[in-house]
Amino acid sequence: MTTETTFLVQAFNSGKGGHLKASTPVPCRSADGARRTAERLSLSHLGVVAFSVTSDPETGDYDDQPKVFFRAGQLPSEFDAMP
């Protein structure tokens, strides 16, 4: 069983009706790279979150919950319950 960790940064801006609209996720090579990207994007977006997801590409299994390690600004409520 081979697992791999993917690091992503998701930014949010204002959408219709005051809802947050997600931008295209940005893949990063490491947690440090994702944190730096998230810090930079937080200057120009309403909210930004950086997280990692562990998966097994052979079986297609993914973690139930991503591991959030950076948050800034306004985020959708589903990120409130994530560790």
Coordinates of N, CA, C and O in Angstrom, one line a residue:
M1 N 0.8 -1.2 0.0 CA 0.0 0.0 0.0 C 0.9 1.2 0.0 O 1.7 1.4 0.9
T2 N 0.7 2.1 -1.0 CA 1.5 3.3 -1.1 C 0.6 4.5 -0.9 O -0.5 4.6 -1.5
T3 N 0.9 5.4 0.0 CA 0.1 6.6 0.2 C 0.9 7.8 -0.2 O 2.1 7.8 -0.2
E4 N 0.1 8.8 -0.7 CA 0.8 10.0 -1.0 C -0.1 11.2 -0.5 O -1.3 11.1 -0.3
T5 N 0.6 12.3 -0.1 CA 0.0 13.4 0.4 C 0.0 14.5 -0.6 O 1.0 14.8 -1.2
T6 N -1.2 15.1 -0.8 CA -1.4 16.3 -1.7 C -1.6 17.5 -0.9 O -2.4 17.5 0.0
F7 N -0.9 18.6 -1.2 CA -1.1 19.9 -0.5 C -1.8 20.8 -1.4 O -1.4 21.0 -2.6
L8 N -2.9 21.4 -0.9 CA -3.7 22.3 -1.7 C -3.9 23.6 -1.0 O -4.0 23.7 0.3
V9 N -4.1 24.7 -1.7 CA -4.5 26.0 -1.2 C -5.8 26.4 -1.9 O -5.9 26.3 -3.2
Q10 N -6.8 26.7 -1.2 CA -8.1 27.1 -1.7 C -8.4 28.6 -1.3 O -8.4 28.8 -0.1
A11 N -8.6 29.5 -2.2 CA -9.0 30.8 -1.9 C -10.4 31.1 -2.2 O -11.1 30.4 -3.0
F12 N -11.0 32.1 -1.5 CA -12.4 32.4 -1.7 C -12.6 33.9 -1.9 O -11.9 34.7 -1.3
N13 N -13.6 34.2 -2.7 CA -14.0 35.6 -3.0 C -15.5 35.7 -2.8 O -16.2 34.7 -2.7
S14 N -16.0 36.9 -2.9 CA -17.4 37.2 -2.8 C -18.1 36.7 -4.0 O -17.7 37.0 -5.2
G15 N -19.2 36.0 -3.8 CA -20.0 35.5 -4.9 C -21.4 36.1 -4.9 O -21.7 37.0 -4.1
K16 N -22.3 35.5 -5.6 CA -23.7 36.0 -5.6 C -24.4 35.8 -4.3 O -24.2 34.8 -3.6
G17 N -25.2 36.8 -3.9 CA -26.0 36.7 -2.7 C -25.1 36.7 -1.4 O -25.6 36.2 -0.4
G18 N -23.9 37.2 -1.5 CA -23.1 37.2 -0.3 C -22.4 35.9 0.0 O -21.8 35.8 1.1
H19 N -22.6 34.9 -0.8 CA -22.0 33.6 -0.6 C -20.5 33.7 -1.0 O -20.1 34.5 -1.9
L20 N -19.7 32.8 -0.4 CA -18.3 32.8 -0.8 C -18.2 31.9 -2.1 O -18.8 30.8 -2.2
K21 N -17.4 32.3 -3.0 CA -17.1 31.6 -4.3 C -15.7 31.1 -4.2 O -14.7 31.9 -4.1
A22 N -15.5 29.8 -4.4 CA -14.2 29.2 -4.4 C -13.4 29.5 -5.7 O -14.0 29.4 -6.8
S23 N -12.2 29.8 -5.6 CA -11.3 29.9 -6.8 C -10.8 28.6 -7.1 O -11.0 27.6 -6.4
T24 N -10.1 28.4 -8.2 CA -9.4 27.1 -8.6 C -8.4 26.8 -7.5 O -7.6 27.6 -7.2
P25 N -8.4 25.5 -7.0 CA -7.4 25.1 -6.0 C -6.0 25.2 -6.6 O -5.8 24.9 -7.7
V26 N -5.1 25.5 -5.7 CA -3.7 25.6 -6.2 C -2.9 24.4 -5.5 O -2.8 24.4 -4.3
P27 N -2.4 23.5 -6.3 CA -1.6 22.4 -5.8 C -0.2 22.9 -5.4 O 0.4 23.7 -6.1
C28 N 0.4 22.4 -4.3 CA 1.7 22.8 -3.9 C 2.5 21.5 -3.6 O 2.0 20.5 -3.4
R29 N 3.8 21.6 -3.6 CA 4.7 20.5 -3.4 C 4.9 20.1 -2.0 O 5.3 19.0 -1.7
S30 N 4.7 21.1 -1.1 CA 5.0 20.8 0.4 C 4.0 21.6 1.2 O 3.4 22.6 0.7
A31 N 4.0 21.3 2.5 CA 3.2 22.1 3.5 C 3.8 23.5 3.6 O 3.0 24.5 3.6
D32 N 5.1 23.7 3.6 CA 5.7 25.0 3.6 C 5.3 25.8 2.4 O 5.0 27.0 2.5
G33 N 5.4 25.2 1.2 CA 5.0 25.9 0.0 C 3.5 26.3 0.0 O 3.2 27.4 -0.4
A34 N 2.7 25.4 0.5 CA 1.3 25.7 0.6 C 1.0 26.9 1.6 O 0.2 27.8 1.3
R35 N 1.7 26.9 2.7 CA 1.5 27.9 3.7 C 2.0 29.3 3.1 O 1.3 30.3 3.2
R36 N 3.1 29.3 2.4 CA 3.6 30.6 1.8 C 2.6 31.0 0.7 O 2.3 32.2 0.6
T37 N 2.1 30.1 -0.1 CA 1.1 30.5 -1.1 C -0.2 31.0 -0.5 O -0.7 32.0 -0.9
A38 N -0.6 30.4 0.6 CA -1.8 30.8 1.3 C -1.7 32.2 1.9 O -2.6 33.0 1.8
E39 N -0.5 32.4 2.5 CA -0.2 33.7 3.1 C -0.3 34.8 2.0 O -0.8 35.9 2.2
R40 N 0.3 34.5 0.8 CA 0.3 35.5 -0.3 C -1.1 35.7 -0.8 O -1.5 36.9 -1.0
L41 N -1.9 34.7 -1.0 CA -3.2 34.8 -1.5 C -4.1 35.5 -0.5 O -5.1 36.1 -0.9
S42 N -3.9 35.4 0.8 CA -4.7 36.0 1.8 C -4.7 37.5 1.7 O -5.6 38.2 2.2
L43 N -3.7 38.1 1.0 CA -3.7 39.6 0.9 C -4.7 40.1 -0.2 O -5.0 41.3 -0.2
S44 N -5.1 39.2 -1.1 CA -6.0 39.6 -2.2 C -7.3 38.9 -2.2 O -8.1 39.0 -3.2
H45 N -7.6 38.0 -1.3 CA -8.9 37.2 -1.3 C -9.6 37.4 0.1 O -8.9 37.7 1.1
L46 N -10.9 37.2 0.1 CA -11.6 37.3 1.4 C -11.3 36.2 2.3 O -11.3 36.4 3.6
G47 N -10.9 35.0 1.8 CA -10.5 33.9 2.7 C -9.6 32.9 2.0 O -9.7 32.8 0.7
V48 N -8.8 32.3 2.7 CA -7.8 31.3 2.2 C -7.6 30.2 3.2 O -7.5 30.4 4.4
V49 N -7.5 29.0 2.7 CA -7.2 27.8 3.5 C -6.2 26.9 2.8 O -6.2 26.8 1.6
A50 N -5.3 26.4 3.6 CA -4.3 25.4 3.1 C -4.5 24.1 3.8 O -4.7 24.1 5.0
F51 N -4.5 23.0 3.1 CA -4.8 21.7 3.7 C -4.1 20.6 2.9 O -3.6 20.8 1.8
S52 N -4.0 19.5 3.6 CA -3.4 18.3 2.9 C -4.4 17.2 2.9 O -5.3 17.1 3.8
V53 N -4.3 16.3 1.9 CA -5.2 15.1 1.8 C -4.3 13.9 1.5 O -3.4 14.0 0.7
T54 N -4.4 12.9 2.3 CA -3.6 11.7 2.1 C -4.5 10.7 1.3 O -5.7 10.5 1.6
S55 N -3.9 10.0 0.3 CA -4.6 9.1 -0.5 C -3.8 7.9 -0.8 O -2.5 7.9 -0.7
D56 N -4.4 6.8 -1.3 CA -3.7 5.6 -1.8 C -4.1 5.6 -3.3 O -5.2 5.2 -3.6
P57 N -3.2 6.0 -4.2 CA -3.5 6.0 -5.6 C -3.9 4.6 -6.2 O -4.6 4.5 -7.2
E58 N -3.4 3.6 -5.6 CA -3.7 2.2 -6.1 C -5.1 1.8 -5.8 O -5.7 1.2 -6.7
T59 N -5.7 2.2 -4.7 CA -7.0 1.8 -4.3 C -8.0 2.9 -4.5 O -9.2 2.7 -4.6
G60 N -7.5 4.2 -4.6 CA -8.4 5.3 -4.7 C -9.0 5.8 -3.4 O -9.9 6.6 -3.4
D61 N -8.5 5.2 -2.3 CA -9.0 5.6 -1.0 C -8.4 7.0 -0.6 O -7.2 7.2 -0.8
Y62 N -9.2 7.8 0.0 CA -8.8 9.2 0.5 C -9.2 9.3 2.0 O -10.1 8.7 2.4
D63 N -8.5 10.2 2.7 CA -8.8 10.6 4.0 C -10.3 11.1 4.0 O -10.7 11.8 3.1
D64 N -11.0 10.8 5.1 CA -12.3 11.4 5.2 C -12.3 12.9 5.4 O -13.1 13.6 4.9
Q65 N -11.3 13.3 6.2 CA -11.2 14.8 6.5 C -9.8 15.3 6.1 O -8.8 14.7 6.5
P66 N -9.8 16.3 5.3 CA -8.5 17.0 5.0 C -7.9 17.5 6.3 O -8.6 17.8 7.3
K67 N -6.6 17.7 6.4 CA -5.9 18.3 7.5 C -5.6 19.8 7.2 O -4.7 20.0 6.4
V68 N -6.3 20.7 7.8 CA -6.1 22.1 7.6 C -5.0 22.6 8.5 O -4.9 22.3 9.7
F69 N -4.0 23.3 7.9 CA -2.9 23.8 8.6 C -2.7 25.3 8.5 O -1.8 25.9 9.0
F70 N -3.6 26.0 7.7 CA -3.6 27.4 7.6 C -5.0 27.9 7.2 O -5.6 27.4 6.4
R71 N -5.4 28.9 8.0 CA -6.7 29.6 7.7 C -6.6 31.1 7.8 O -5.9 31.5 8.7
A72 N -7.2 31.8 6.9 CA -7.2 33.3 7.1 C -8.5 33.8 6.5 O -9.0 33.3 5.4
G73 N -9.1 34.8 7.1 CA -10.3 35.5 6.6 C -11.5 34.7 6.7 O -11.7 33.8 7.5
Q74 N -12.5 34.9 5.8 CA -13.8 34.3 5.8 C -13.7 33.0 5.0 O -13.3 32.9 3.9
L75 N -14.2 31.9 5.7 CA -14.2 30.6 5.1 C -15.6 30.0 5.2 O -16.4 30.3 6.1
P76 N -16.0 29.1 4.2 CA -17.3 28.4 4.4 C -17.3 27.6 5.7 O -16.3 27.2 6.2
S77 N -18.5 27.4 6.2 CA -18.7 26.8 7.5 C -18.2 25.3 7.5 O -17.8 24.8 8.6
E78 N -18.1 24.6 6.4 CA -17.5 23.3 6.4 C -16.1 23.2 6.9 O -15.6 22.2 7.4
F79 N -15.4 24.3 6.8 CA -14.0 24.3 7.3 C -13.9 24.5 8.9 O -12.9 24.3 9.5
D80 N -15.0 24.9 9.5 CA -15.0 25.1 10.9 C -14.8 23.8 11.7 O -14.1 23.8 12.7
A81 N -15.3 22.7 11.2 CA -15.2 21.4 11.9 C -13.9 20.6 11.5 O -13.6 19.6 12.2
M82 N -13.1 21.1 10.6 CA -11.9 20.4 10.2 C -10.8 20.7 11.2 O -10.6 21.9 11.5
P83 N -10.0 19.6 11.5 CA -8.9 19.9 12.4 C -7.8 20.6 11.8 O -7.6 20.7 10.6

